[in-house]
Structures are given as C-alpha cells and as structure tokens.
PDB file of C-alpha atoms and ligand atoms in Angstrom:
ATOM      1  CA  MET A  15      23.923 -32.593  -2.281  1.00 48.00           C
ATOM      2  CA  LYS A  16      21.089 -30.071  -1.110  1.00 50.00           C
ATOM      3  CA  ARG A  17      20.336 -26.940  -3.423  1.00 53.00           C
ATOM      4  CA  TYR A  18      19.580 -23.762  -1.859  1.00 60.00           C
ATOM      5  CA  PHE A  19      17.456 -21.621  -3.763  1.00 67.00           C
ATOM      6  CA  ILE A  20      18.287 -17.877  -2.836  1.00 85.00           C
ATOM      7  CA  GLY A  21      16.515 -14.522  -4.220  1.00 92.00           C
ATOM      8  CA  LEU A  22      13.848 -13.547  -6.576  1.00 93.00           C
ATOM      9  CA  GLN A  23      15.692 -14.606  -9.683  1.00 90.00           C
ATOM     10  CA  SER A  24      15.642 -18.238  -8.439  1.00 92.00           C
ATOM     11  CA  LEU A  25      11.842 -18.465  -9.010  1.00 95.00           C
ATOM     12  CA  THR A  26      10.183 -20.434 -11.452  1.00 94.00           C
ATOM     13  CA  GLN A  27       6.669 -19.718 -13.277  1.00 95.00           C
ATOM     14  CA  SER A  28       5.693 -23.378 -12.170  1.00 96.00           C
ATOM     15  CA  GLN A  29       6.487 -22.862  -8.742  1.00 96.00           C
ATOM     16  CA  LEU A  30       4.417 -19.286  -9.023  1.00 97.00           C
ATOM     17  CA  ASP A  31       1.220 -20.735 -10.618  1.00 97.00           C
ATOM     18  CA  ALA A  32       1.415 -23.441  -7.964  1.00 97.00           C
ATOM     19  CA  TRP A  33       1.284 -20.942  -5.349  1.00 97.00           C
ATOM     20  CA  VAL A  34      -1.313 -19.013  -6.774  1.00 97.00           C
ATOM     21  CA  ILE A  35      -3.590 -22.176  -7.167  1.00 96.00           C
ATOM     22  CA  GLN A  36      -3.084 -22.771  -3.333  1.00 96.00           C
ATOM     23  CA  ALA A  37      -3.918 -19.248  -2.365  1.00 96.00           C
ATOM     24  CA  GLN A  38      -7.266 -19.784  -3.229  1.00 93.00           C
ATOM     25  CA  ILE A  39      -7.935 -21.895  -0.344  1.00 93.00           C
ATOM     26  CA  PRO A  40      -7.072 -19.825   2.246  1.00 92.00           C
ATOM     27  CA  ALA A  41      -8.855 -16.854   0.579  1.00 89.00           C
ATOM     28  CA  ARG A  42     -12.107 -18.937   0.358  1.00 88.00           C
ATOM     29  CA  SER A  43     -11.821 -19.827   3.939  1.00 89.00           C
ATOM     30  CA  GLY A  44     -10.344 -17.079   5.929  1.00 86.00           C
ATOM     31  CA  GLY A  45     -10.807 -14.222   3.963  1.00 94.00           C
ATOM     32  CA  LYS A  46     -14.129 -11.503   3.947  1.00 95.00           C
ATOM     33  CA  LEU A  47     -14.966  -8.683   1.774  1.00 96.00           C
ATOM     34  CA  PRO A  48     -14.814  -5.032   3.354  1.00 95.00           C
ATOM     35  CA  ASP A  49     -18.720  -3.815   3.222  1.00 91.00           C
ATOM     36  CA  TYR A  50     -18.288  -0.291   4.282  1.00 93.00           C
ATOM     37  CA  ILE A  51     -17.338   0.639   0.783  1.00 95.00           C
ATOM     38  CA  PRO A  52     -20.313  -1.036  -1.470  1.00 94.00           C
ATOM     39  CA  GLY A  53     -18.054  -0.987  -4.632  1.00 95.00           C
ATOM     40  CA  LEU A  54     -15.325  -3.345  -2.844  1.00 96.00           C
ATOM     41  CA  ALA A  55     -18.074  -5.654  -1.678  1.00 95.00           C
ATOM     42  CA  GLU A  56     -19.160  -6.425  -5.425  1.00 95.00           C
ATOM     43  CA  ALA A  57     -15.398  -7.504  -5.927  1.00 96.00           C
ATOM     44  CA  GLN A  58     -15.436 -11.591  -6.657  1.00 95.00           C
ATOM     45  CA  PRO A  59     -13.666 -13.374  -4.158  1.00 95.00           C
ATOM     46  CA  ASP A  60     -11.668 -15.790  -6.452  1.00 94.00           C
ATOM     47  CA  TRP A  61     -10.044 -12.930  -8.368  1.00 97.00           C
ATOM     48  CA  LEU A  62      -6.467 -13.181  -7.971  1.00 97.00           C
ATOM     49  CA  ALA A  63      -3.284 -11.732  -9.764  1.00 98.00           C
ATOM     50  CA  VAL A  64       0.291 -11.465  -8.787  1.00 98.00           C
ATOM     51  CA  HIS A  65       3.400  -9.713 -10.706  1.00 98.00           C
ATOM     52  CA  ILE A  66       6.848  -9.818  -9.818  1.00 98.00           C
ATOM     53  CA  ARG A  67       9.392  -7.776 -11.265  1.00 96.00           C
ATOM     54  CA  ASN A  68      13.325  -7.879 -10.383  1.00 94.00           C
ATOM     55  CA  VAL A  69      16.157  -5.503 -11.563  1.00 93.00           C
ATOM     56  CA  ASN A  70      16.887  -7.183 -14.333  1.00 92.00           C
ATOM     57  CA  GLY A  71      13.560  -6.449 -16.109  1.00 93.00           C
ATOM     58  CA  ASP A  72      12.396 -10.434 -15.516  1.00 94.00           C
ATOM     59  CA  ILE A  73       8.800 -10.609 -15.170  1.00 96.00           C
ATOM     60  CA  TYR A  74       6.734 -13.163 -13.045  1.00 97.00           C
ATOM     61  CA  ALA A  75       3.222 -13.317 -13.464  1.00 98.00           C
ATOM     62  CA  SER A  76       0.162 -15.419 -12.551  1.00 98.00           C
ATOM     63  CA  GLY A  77      -3.472 -15.019 -12.264  1.00 97.00           C
ATOM     64  CA  ASP A  78      -5.480 -12.261 -14.131  1.00 96.00           C
ATOM     65  CA  MET A  79      -3.347  -9.334 -15.170  1.00 96.00           C
ATOM     66  CA  THR A  80      -6.276  -7.589 -16.413  1.00 97.00           C
ATOM     67  CA  LEU A  81      -7.982  -7.115 -13.269  1.00 98.00           C
ATOM     68  CA  SER A  82      -7.997  -3.403 -12.234  1.00 98.00           C
ATOM     69  CA  PHE A  83      -8.394  -2.563  -8.801  1.00 98.00           C
ATOM     70  CA  PRO A  84      -8.148   0.601  -6.262  1.00 98.00           C
ATOM     71  CA  LEU A  85      -4.889   1.149  -4.317  1.00 98.00           C
ATOM     72  CA  MET A  86      -6.749   2.049  -1.453  1.00 98.00           C
ATOM     73  CA  SER A  87      -3.911   2.251   1.428  1.00 98.00           C
ATOM     74  CA  ALA A  88      -1.454   0.489  -0.941  1.00 98.00           C
ATOM     75  CA  VAL A  89      -1.305   4.181  -2.156  1.00 98.00           C
ATOM     76  CA  LYS A  90       0.061   5.532   1.569  1.00 98.00           C
ATOM     77  CA  PRO A  91       3.863   4.680   0.814  1.00 98.00           C
ATOM     78  CA  PHE A  92       3.825   6.902  -2.220  1.00 98.00           C
ATOM     79  CA  VAL A  93       2.151   9.852  -0.867  1.00 98.00           C
ATOM     80  CA  LEU A  94       4.879   9.675   1.622  1.00 98.00           C
ATOM     81  CA  LEU A  95       7.679   9.413  -0.911  1.00 98.00           C
ATOM     82  CA  TYR A  96       6.437  12.213  -3.101  1.00 98.00           C
ATOM     83  CA  LEU A  97       6.362  14.613  -0.055  1.00 98.00           C
ATOM     84  CA  LEU A  98       9.852  13.468   1.124  1.00 98.00           C
ATOM     85  CA  GLU A  99      10.836  14.316  -2.507  1.00 97.00           C
ATOM     86  CA  GLN A 100       9.030  17.613  -2.797  1.00 97.00           C
ATOM     87  CA  LEU A 101       9.367  18.745   0.924  1.00 97.00           C
ATOM     88  CA  GLY A 102      12.012  16.626   2.583  1.00 98.00           C
ATOM     89  CA  ALA A 103      11.963  14.608   5.730  1.00 98.00           C
ATOM     90  CA  GLU A 104      12.001  17.374   8.114  1.00 98.00           C
ATOM     91  CA  ARG A 105       9.060  18.928   7.062  1.00 97.00           C
ATOM     92  CA  VAL A 106       6.864  15.654   6.776  1.00 98.00           C
ATOM     93  CA  PHE A 107       7.762  14.413  10.284  1.00 98.00           C
ATOM     94  CA  ASP A 108       6.531  17.703  11.451  1.00 96.00           C
ATOM     95  CA  GLN A 109       3.228  16.521  10.483  1.00 95.00           C
ATOM     96  CA  VAL A 110       3.314  12.790  11.165  1.00 98.00           C
ATOM     97  CA  GLY A 111       5.082  10.338  13.876  1.00 98.00           C
ATOM     98  CA  MET A 112       7.188   6.958  13.069  1.00 98.00           C
ATOM     99  CA  LEU A 113       5.782   5.169  15.644  1.00 98.00           C
ATOM    100  CA  PRO A 114       4.173   1.876  14.835  1.00 98.00           C
ATOM    101  CA  SER A 115       0.977   0.998  16.478  1.00 97.00           C
ATOM    102  CA  ASP A 116      -1.160  -2.003  17.472  1.00 96.00           C
ATOM    103  CA  ARG A 117      -4.697  -0.832  16.913  1.00 96.00           C
ATOM    104  CA  PRO A 118      -6.402  -1.108  13.656  1.00 96.00           C
ATOM    105  CA  PHE A 119      -5.893   1.376  10.480  1.00 97.00           C
ATOM    106  CA  ASN A 120      -8.754   3.736  11.208  1.00 97.00           C
ATOM    107  CA  SER A 121      -8.307   3.854  15.035  1.00 97.00           C
ATOM    108  CA  LEU A 122      -9.245   7.281  16.501  1.00 98.00           C
ATOM    109  CA  ALA A 123      -8.564   5.944  19.808  1.00 98.00           C
ATOM    110  CA  GLN A 124      -5.010   5.765  18.837  1.00 98.00           C
ATOM    111  CA  LEU A 125      -5.232   9.186  17.399  1.00 98.00           C
ATOM    112  CA  ARG A 126      -6.674  10.608  20.793  1.00 98.00           C
ATOM    113  CA  ALA A 127      -4.144   8.963  23.183  1.00 98.00           C
ATOM    114  CA  ASP A 128      -1.619  10.613  21.120  1.00 98.00           C
ATOM    115  CA  GLU A 129      -3.397  13.871  21.209  1.00 97.00           C
ATOM    116  CA  GLY A 130      -3.994  14.600  17.640  1.00 98.00           C
ATOM    117  CA  PHE A 131      -0.662  13.718  16.326  1.00 98.00           C
ATOM    118  CA  PRO A 132      -1.099  10.800  13.990  1.00 98.00           C
ATOM    119  CA  ARG A 133       1.480   7.960  14.566  1.00 98.00           C
ATOM    120  CA  ASN A 134       2.644   7.069  11.461  1.00 98.00           C
ATOM    121  CA  PRO A 135       2.261   7.827   7.829  1.00 98.00           C
ATOM    122  CA  MET A 136       0.858   4.254   7.058  1.00 98.00           C
ATOM    123  CA  LEU A 137      -2.441   4.633   9.234  1.00 98.00           C
ATOM    124  CA  ASN A 138      -5.632   6.618   8.007  1.00 98.00           C
ATOM    125  CA  SER A 139      -4.495   9.678  10.594  1.00 98.00           C
ATOM    126  CA  GLY A 140      -1.251   9.819   9.258  1.00 98.00           C
ATOM    127  CA  ALA A 141      -1.994   9.683   5.390  1.00 98.00           C
ATOM    128  CA  ILE A 142      -4.885  12.501   6.112  1.00 98.00           C
ATOM    129  CA  ALA A 143      -2.311  14.447   7.643  1.00 97.00           C
ATOM    130  CA  LEU A 144       0.039  14.342   5.007  1.00 97.00           C
ATOM    131  CA  MET A 145      -2.693  14.927   2.043  1.00 94.00           C
ATOM    132  CA  SER A 146      -3.075  18.368   3.632  1.00 90.00           C
ATOM    133  CA  LEU A 147       0.627  19.121   2.569  1.00 95.00           C
ATOM    134  CA  LEU A 148       0.013  18.254  -0.776  1.00 97.00           C
ATOM    135  CA  PRO A 149      -0.075  20.715  -3.500  1.00 95.00           C
ATOM    136  CA  GLY A 150      -3.065  21.721  -5.161  1.00 94.00           C
ATOM    137  CA  THR A 151      -6.370  23.876  -4.635  1.00 92.00           C
ATOM    138  CA  ASP A 152      -8.785  20.964  -4.375  1.00 95.00           C
ATOM    139  CA  GLY A 153      -9.051  17.288  -4.124  1.00 95.00           C
ATOM    140  CA  LEU A 154      -9.143  16.572  -7.467  1.00 96.00           C
ATOM    141  CA  SER A 155      -6.002  18.826  -8.497  1.00 97.00           C
ATOM    142  CA  ARG A 156      -4.093  17.410  -5.587  1.00 97.00           C
ATOM    143  CA  CYS A 157      -5.057  13.789  -6.407  1.00 97.00           C
ATOM    144  CA  GLU A 158      -4.039  14.647  -9.986  1.00 97.00           C
ATOM    145  CA  ASN A 159      -0.872  16.079  -9.471  1.00 97.00           C
ATOM    146  CA  LEU A 160       0.235  13.122  -7.343  1.00 98.00           C
ATOM    147  CA  ARG A 161      -1.006  10.938  -9.900  1.00 98.00           C
ATOM    148  CA  GLN A 162       0.685  12.551 -12.889  1.00 98.00           C
ATOM    149  CA  TRP A 163       4.075  12.627 -10.700  1.00 98.00           C
ATOM    150  CA  LEU A 164       3.656   8.463  -9.823  1.00 98.00           C
ATOM    151  CA  ASN A 165       2.855   7.651 -13.662  1.00 98.00           C
ATOM    152  CA  GLU A 166       5.928   9.335 -15.022  1.00 97.00           C
ATOM    153  CA  LYS A 167       8.193   8.332 -12.254  1.00 96.00           C
ATOM    154  CA  ALA A 168       7.125   4.712 -11.827  1.00 97.00           C
ATOM    155  CA  ASP A 169       6.144   4.491 -15.807  1.00 96.00           C
ATOM    156  CA  CYS A 170       3.027   3.136 -14.755  1.00 97.00           C
ATOM    157  CA  HIS A 171      -0.953   3.989 -15.885  1.00 98.00           C
ATOM    158  CA  LEU A 172      -2.908   4.858 -12.780  1.00 98.00           C
ATOM    159  CA  VAL A 173      -6.405   6.042 -13.220  1.00 98.00           C
ATOM    160  CA  LEU A 174      -8.722   7.362 -11.211  1.00 98.00           C
ATOM    161  CA  ASP A 175     -11.771   5.163 -10.837  1.00 98.00           C
ATOM    162  CA  GLU A 176     -14.672   7.135 -10.690  1.00 97.00           C
ATOM    163  CA  LEU A 177     -16.886   4.267  -9.973  1.00 97.00           C
ATOM    164  CA  ILE A 178     -14.927   3.270  -6.802  1.00 97.00           C
ATOM    165  CA  LEU A 179     -14.965   7.113  -5.838  1.00 97.00           C
ATOM    166  CA  GLU A 180     -18.638   7.344  -6.044  1.00 97.00           C
ATOM    167  CA  SER A 181     -19.294   4.389  -3.792  1.00 96.00           C
ATOM    168  CA  VAL A 182     -16.874   5.897  -1.180  1.00 96.00           C
ATOM    169  CA  ARG A 183     -18.976   9.074  -1.220  1.00 96.00           C
ATOM    170  CA  SER A 184     -22.080   7.147  -0.929  1.00 94.00           C
ATOM    171  CA  LEU A 185     -21.434   6.204   2.577  1.00 94.00           C
ATOM    172  CA  ARG A 186     -20.224   8.853   4.747  1.00 93.00           C
ATOM    173  CA  ASN A 187     -17.055   7.459   6.513  1.00 96.00           C
ATOM    174  CA  GLU A 188     -17.547   9.065   9.589  1.00 96.00           C
ATOM    175  CA  THR A 189     -14.604   7.677  11.357  1.00 98.00           C
ATOM    176  CA  ASN A 190     -12.329   9.242   8.838  1.00 98.00           C
ATOM    177  CA  ILE A 191     -13.814  12.529   9.261  1.00 98.00           C
ATOM    178  CA  ALA A 192     -13.204  12.565  13.119  1.00 98.00           C
ATOM    179  CA  ILE A 193      -9.864  11.489  12.450  1.00 98.00           C
ATOM    180  CA  ALA A 194      -9.333  14.509  10.153  1.00 98.00           C
ATOM    181  CA  ARG A 195     -11.202  16.939  12.905  1.00 98.00           C
ATOM    182  CA  GLU A 196      -9.184  15.433  15.771  1.00 98.00           C
ATOM    183  CA  ILE A 197      -5.952  16.027  13.907  1.00 98.00           C
ATOM    184  CA  ALA A 198      -7.549  19.782  12.654  1.00 98.00           C
ATOM    185  CA  ASP A 199      -8.290  20.609  16.540  1.00 98.00           C
ATOM    186  CA  ALA A 200      -4.820  19.780  17.572  1.00 97.00           C
ATOM    187  CA  GLY A 201      -3.185  22.335  14.846  1.00 95.00           C
ATOM    188  CA  TYR A 202      -1.647  19.693  12.441  1.00 94.00           C
ATOM    189  CA  LEU A 203      -3.843  19.800   9.582  1.00 95.00           C
ATOM    190  CA  GLN A 204      -2.429  22.344   6.711  1.00 91.00           C
ATOM    191  CA  ALA A 205      -5.761  22.472   4.688  1.00 94.00           C
ATOM    192  CA  SER A 206      -9.491  22.131   5.589  1.00 96.00           C
ATOM    193  CA  VAL A 207     -11.061  18.731   6.436  1.00 97.00           C
ATOM    194  CA  ALA A 208     -13.563  18.880   3.668  1.00 96.00           C
ATOM    195  CA  VAL A 209     -10.351  19.229   0.883  1.00 96.00           C
ATOM    196  CA  THR A 210      -8.250  16.876   2.804  1.00 97.00           C
ATOM    197  CA  ILE A 211     -11.035  14.103   3.109  1.00 97.00           C
ATOM    198  CA  ASP A 212     -11.949  14.482  -0.167  1.00 97.00           C
ATOM    199  CA  THR A 213      -8.148  14.248  -1.333  1.00 98.00           C
ATOM    200  CA  TYR A 214      -7.699  11.036   0.777  1.00 98.00           C
ATOM    201  CA  ASN A 215     -10.705   9.368  -0.886  1.00 98.00           C
ATOM    202  CA  GLN A 216      -9.646  10.232  -4.233  1.00 98.00           C
ATOM    203  CA  LEU A 217      -6.042   9.148  -3.670  1.00 98.00           C
ATOM    204  CA  CYS A 218      -7.496   5.535  -2.365  1.00 98.00           C
ATOM    205  CA  CYS A 219      -9.331   5.355  -5.417  1.00 98.00           C
ATOM    206  CA  LEU A 220      -6.195   5.468  -8.057  1.00 98.00           C
ATOM    207  CA  ALA A 221      -6.613   2.171  -9.442  1.00 98.00           C
ATOM    208  CA  GLY A 222      -4.143   0.058 -11.876  1.00 98.00           C
ATOM    209  CA  THR A 223      -3.159  -3.744 -12.232  1.00 98.00           C
ATOM    210  CA  VAL A 224      -0.892  -5.717 -10.524  1.00 98.00           C
ATOM    211  CA  GLY A 225       1.726  -4.839 -13.305  1.00 98.00           C
ATOM    212  CA  ASP A 226       1.453  -1.222 -12.283  1.00 98.00           C
ATOM    213  CA  LEU A 227       1.493  -1.821  -8.641  1.00 98.00           C
ATOM    214  CA  ALA A 228       4.718  -3.782  -9.295  1.00 98.00           C
ATOM    215  CA  SER A 229       5.866  -0.520 -11.225  1.00 98.00           C
ATOM    216  CA  LEU A 230       5.426   1.654  -8.354  1.00 98.00           C
ATOM    217  CA  GLY A 231       7.178  -0.663  -5.976  1.00 98.00           C
ATOM    218  CA  MET A 232      10.351  -0.809  -8.291  1.00 97.00           C
ATOM    219  CA  LEU A 233      10.186   3.281  -7.387  1.00 97.00           C
ATOM    220  CA  LEU A 234      11.215   1.666  -3.822  1.00 97.00           C
ATOM    221  CA  VAL A 235      14.246  -0.339  -5.599  1.00 96.00           C
ATOM    222  CA  PRO A 236      16.169   2.889  -6.760  1.00 87.00           C
ATOM    223  CA  PHE A 237      18.212   2.848  -9.879  1.00 82.00           C
ATOM    224  CA  GLY A 238      19.183   6.241 -12.102  1.00 81.00           C
ATOM    225  CA  ASP A 239      17.866   9.219 -10.447  1.00 84.00           C
ATOM    226  CA  ARG A 240      14.037   8.722 -10.394  1.00 91.00           C
ATOM    227  CA  VAL A 241      14.079   9.294  -6.160  1.00 91.00           C
ATOM    228  CA  LEU A 242      16.509   9.645  -3.651  1.00 93.00           C
ATOM    229  CA  PRO A 243      17.965   6.495  -2.387  1.00 95.00           C
ATOM    230  CA  GLU A 244      17.547   8.281   1.173  1.00 96.00           C
ATOM    231  CA  ASN A 245      13.707   8.830   0.867  1.00 97.00           C
ATOM    232  CA  CYS A 246      12.932   5.031  -0.423  1.00 97.00           C
ATOM    233  CA  ARG A 247      15.197   3.850   2.887  1.00 97.00           C
ATOM    234  CA  ILE A 248      12.489   5.753   5.262  1.00 98.00           C
ATOM    235  CA  VAL A 249       9.744   4.756   3.217  1.00 98.00           C
ATOM    236  CA  LYS A 250      10.594   0.919   3.173  1.00 98.00           C
ATOM    237  CA  ALA A 251      11.558   1.399   6.782  1.00 98.00           C
ATOM    238  CA  LEU A 252       7.764   2.741   7.361  1.00 98.00           C
ATOM    239  CA  MET A 253       6.482  -0.229   5.551  1.00 98.00           C
ATOM    240  CA  THR A 254       8.225  -2.936   7.787  1.00 98.00           C
ATOM    241  CA  THR A 255       7.563  -1.289  10.988  1.00 98.00           C
ATOM    242  CA  CYS A 256       3.737  -0.241  10.175  1.00 98.00           C
ATOM    243  CA  GLY A 257       2.884  -1.286   6.793  1.00 98.00           C
ATOM    244  CA  LEU A 258       0.244  -4.230   7.784  1.00 98.00           C
ATOM    245  CA  TYR A 259      -0.956  -2.219  10.970  1.00 96.00           C
ATOM    246  CA  GLU A 260      -1.266  -4.396  13.910  1.00 97.00           C
ATOM    247  CA  SER A 261      -0.171  -7.316  12.020  1.00 98.00           C
ATOM    248  CA  SER A 262       3.148  -5.685  10.995  1.00 98.00           C
ATOM    249  CA  GLY A 263       5.458  -7.153  13.906  1.00 97.00           C
ATOM    250  CA  SER A 264       4.221 -11.039  13.159  1.00 97.00           C
ATOM    251  CA  PHE A 265       4.696 -10.352   9.399  1.00 98.00           C
ATOM    252  CA  ALA A 266       8.353  -9.182  10.087  1.00 98.00           C
ATOM    253  CA  VAL A 267       9.187 -12.422  11.660  1.00 98.00           C
ATOM    254  CA  GLN A 268       7.157 -14.726   9.475  1.00 97.00           C
ATOM    255  CA  VAL A 269       8.363 -13.082   5.952  1.00 98.00           C
ATOM    256  CA  GLY A 270      10.487 -10.082   6.559  1.00 98.00           C
ATOM    257  CA  LEU A 271       9.837  -7.720   3.842  1.00 98.00           C
ATOM    258  CA  PRO A 272       8.839  -4.227   3.436  1.00 98.00           C
ATOM    259  CA  THR A 273       5.017  -4.420   3.028  1.00 98.00           C
ATOM    260  CA  LYS A 274       1.738  -2.267   2.124  1.00 98.00           C
ATOM    261  CA  SER A 275      -1.539  -3.718   2.180  1.00 98.00           C
ATOM    262  CA  GLY A 276      -4.843  -1.727   1.146  1.00 98.00           C
ATOM    263  CA  VAL A 277      -8.444  -3.021   1.850  1.00 98.00           C
ATOM    264  CA  SER A 278      -9.275  -3.606  -1.953  1.00 98.00           C
ATOM    265  CA  GLY A 279      -7.336  -6.716  -1.323  1.00 98.00           C
ATOM    266  CA  ALA A 280      -3.866  -4.936  -2.883  1.00 98.00           C
ATOM    267  CA  LEU A 281      -0.496  -6.271  -1.251  1.00 98.00           C
ATOM    268  CA  LEU A 282       3.083  -5.038  -2.206  1.00 98.00           C
ATOM    269  CA  SER A 283       5.794  -5.985  -1.004  1.00 98.00           C
ATOM    270  CA  VAL A 284       9.576  -4.821  -1.874  1.00 98.00           C
ATOM    271  CA  VAL A 285      12.818  -6.833  -1.835  1.00 97.00           C
ATOM    272  CA  PRO A 286      15.254  -4.619  -1.302  1.00 96.00           C
ATOM    273  CA  GLY A 287      18.027  -4.370  -4.099  1.00 94.00           C
ATOM    274  CA  GLU A 288      16.458  -7.173  -6.201  1.00 95.00           C
ATOM    275  CA  GLY A 289      12.426  -6.400  -7.176  1.00 97.00           C
ATOM    276  CA  ALA A 290       8.804  -5.858  -6.332  1.00 98.00           C
ATOM    277  CA  ILE A 291       5.871  -8.287  -5.573  1.00 98.00           C
ATOM    278  CA  ALA A 292       2.431  -7.321  -6.538  1.00 98.00           C
ATOM    279  CA  CYS A 293      -0.411  -9.062  -5.257  1.00 98.00           C
ATOM    280  CA  TYR A 294      -4.398  -8.498  -5.639  1.00 98.00           C
ATOM    281  CA  SER A 295      -6.891 -10.726  -4.054  1.00 98.00           C
ATOM    282  CA  PRO A 296     -10.076  -9.157  -2.510  1.00 98.00           C
ATOM    283  CA  PRO A 297     -10.690 -11.248   0.525  1.00 97.00           C
ATOM    284  CA  ILE A 298      -9.194  -9.493   3.661  1.00 97.00           C
ATOM    285  CA  ASP A 299      -8.253 -10.573   7.043  1.00 96.00           C
ATOM    286  CA  ALA A 300      -9.262  -8.671  10.244  1.00 96.00           C
ATOM    287  CA  ALA A 301      -6.548  -6.189   9.898  1.00 97.00           C
ATOM    288  CA  GLY A 302      -7.356  -5.578   6.528  1.00 97.00           C
ATOM    289  CA  ASN A 303      -4.625  -7.425   4.812  1.00 98.00           C
ATOM    290  CA  SER A 304      -5.396  -9.860   1.776  1.00 98.00           C
ATOM    291  CA  VAL A 305      -5.550 -13.017   2.712  1.00 98.00           C
ATOM    292  CA  ALA A 306      -4.297 -14.817  -0.505  1.00 98.00           C
ATOM    293  CA  GLY A 307      -1.864 -12.122  -0.794  1.00 98.00           C
ATOM    294  CA  LEU A 308      -0.251 -13.131   2.612  1.00 98.00           C
ATOM    295  CA  PHE A 309       0.042 -16.721   1.786  1.00 98.00           C
ATOM    296  CA  LEU A 310       1.942 -16.059  -1.390  1.00 98.00           C
ATOM    297  CA  LEU A 311       4.370 -13.599   0.143  1.00 98.00           C
ATOM    298  CA  GLU A 312       5.240 -16.176   2.680  1.00 98.00           C
ATOM    299  CA  GLN A 313       5.568 -18.835   0.083  1.00 97.00           C
ATOM    300  CA  LEU A 314       7.847 -16.761  -1.721  1.00 98.00           C
ATOM    301  CA  ALA A 315       9.514 -15.179   1.223  1.00 98.00           C
ATOM    302  CA  ARG A 316      10.300 -19.064   2.832  1.00 96.00           C
ATOM    303  CA  ASN A 317      11.196 -20.485  -0.379  1.00 96.00           C
ATOM    304  CA  LEU A 318      13.392 -18.208  -1.759  1.00 96.00           C
ATOM    305  CA  HIS A 319      14.784 -16.874   1.481  1.00 96.00           C
ATOM    306  CA  LEU A 320      13.965 -13.215   0.697  1.00 97.00           C
ATOM    307  CA  SER A 321      13.496 -12.122   4.574  1.00 97.00           C
ATOM    308  CA  VAL A 322      15.896  -8.801   5.135  1.00 97.00           C
ATOM    309  CA  PHE A 323      16.534  -9.921   8.381  1.00 96.00           C
TER     310      PHE A 323
HETATM  311  N1  LIG B  10     -10.324   4.231   1.908  1.00 91.80           N
HETATM  312  C1  LIG B  10      -9.655   3.234   2.805  1.00 91.80           C
HETATM  313  C2  LIG B  10     -10.421   3.845   4.168  1.00 91.80           C
HETATM  314  O1  LIG B  10     -10.025   4.808   4.700  1.00 91.80           O
HETATM  315  C3  LIG B  10      -8.669   2.851   2.939  1.00 91.80           C
HETATM  316  C4  LIG B  10      -8.155   1.976   4.239  1.00 91.80           C
HETATM  317  C5  LIG B  10      -7.198   0.927   3.580  1.00 91.80           C
HETATM  318  O2  LIG B  10      -7.016   0.503   2.515  1.00 91.80           O
HETATM  319  N2  LIG B  10      -6.741   0.415   5.047  1.00 91.80           N
HETATM  320  O3  LIG B  10     -10.771   3.269   5.188  1.00 91.80           O
END
C-alpha cells in the first residue's frame, strides 16, 4: 500500500538533512551575491541554514544555526503586520495598494505607471511608503519601536546589524531615494524623504538567525492574543500574491505557500495552521530570491503536500 506523507509533522530529520545537502548544488550553479550592498557580497555562498517550527513546538533544523543575517525585505510582512495592528487596515491601505506586479522589487517605472501610489507592501515602494507611518521621531526610534514590538510579540532576538547598516549607507541607493521622492511628490509620504529612507535602511538591517526568522513566521500562525487573526490573513494573502515579486505567480503554482524573500538570502514561508519554515542561503536569483531556499521549499511542499491550494 502506498503511504502518503502529509503536513509538516510528517517531516523527518534525515529527509531534511538530505535536502539541505542537495540544495548546495543549485545555490552554487544558479545564484549570485548582490553587489550593490558590499556587506552582502562578502557572504559565503555555501552558508546555509533551515529552521522549521510547528504549532506543537517541534523543531527541525539543519545547517549552521548560528549564522546571523540581515532580514532585508523579509522584514516587510512584519512592518505591514505591525501597522495593521496599530492603525487598522483602512489607514494602511490608504497608503499602499494590494496589486501584484511583474516588475522587479525596486521598479521606479512601476511606481511611475501607478502615478506614485505604491502597488503593494512587499515592494520597496510600498514598504518605503509604510515607513512614513511608523511611530517615532527619526529612523533610529522608528526602527527601535518596531524591533522591540517584534521581539516581544514573536519571542525572538532581532538586533540592528550596525556593520551592514554602514555598508548600506556607503553606497547611496539612488533608486530607493527616487522612489521615496516619487511617492512624496504624489502626496503619499507622511514623513520627510530623509527620515523615511533612513527608517527603511535600518529596518532592512534588523538581523537574526533562522530560528528568529521562524519565530517571526509563527506570528502569522495565530494563537492566543498575540496578533489579530484577521491581520495575519491580510499579510499572508499579500505574501502569496506579491512576496516573491515577479516570481510570485509561478511559485504559487510550484510551492503554494505564503512566502517572503530578502536579498540577503533570507526566505520565510508560512504553512497556515501548521508552522513556519525559515531558510537562509545568500546566493539569489535574478528576481532577488534565495536559490537554495527556493529549492528547499519546493522539496518540502512537494513531498509533504504543503500547498495551500
Ligand atoms: N535593502 C534592500 C533594497 O532596498 C532590500 C531589498 C530586498 O531585500 N529585496 O534594495
């Protein structure tokens, strides 16, 4: 009789270890390190870690659990969650849309085509617009407020990675500045361009391990009164439709889990009602998504039948 393995709880450690070894191959051949942030280009291409947690508290981990990395865009779902909790959906979606985009994550052309109204909160434009809503007087206090909230709610240990922040600041990101100006000119920015960009840069440099990233992911698998289930639903829907930028549609077909990436090689998937999968491997594909991370998610989703569809 054929045996079916269904759900995260059917994962075995030896299966996970085998996939982690296999994931090195696509990472080596198909991925590149981003060079526009020098600190990210210094990562080792063979760094790899995965941490999976389920609602029963079981943990499966493989690779180097001590690696700490900046979240980069993997922080975006949590900026959205925080603002939904603080301000409500109506206020948040006055500031940013819900439409997917087939353009790259930092596309100024997309923003211009949309007359300065950011398409969704998973793109740089949408996250930048949301930065201007965060409470605090400057980049440091805005980032610190969110960091403390996340650490408390998710029971994790995010820190500001000062070295990466210095590296981000060392090469002025003209595209992100132009995006902030475009949003400001259209009347959708609630703070100065300088404070908004500084907040964005600092938040992208919040860093932790895959264990921390999985803890953040568990915030989106609601239990108790940590966050409103309704807000989790909104965040997961936007991760599914927009979280991997132009790859979101094909990923929904191949894997089918709400997922968010960052150019550092961070990758987080939520398995609704079941748990969270956090991966880290620095080489990324042309869309900015971790190659080894995508490989691992594909193995997990296919073999454990995790797709939400
Ligand atoms: N800080 C990065 C940037 O603005 C984050 C982008 C990403 O992770 N995709 O380019």
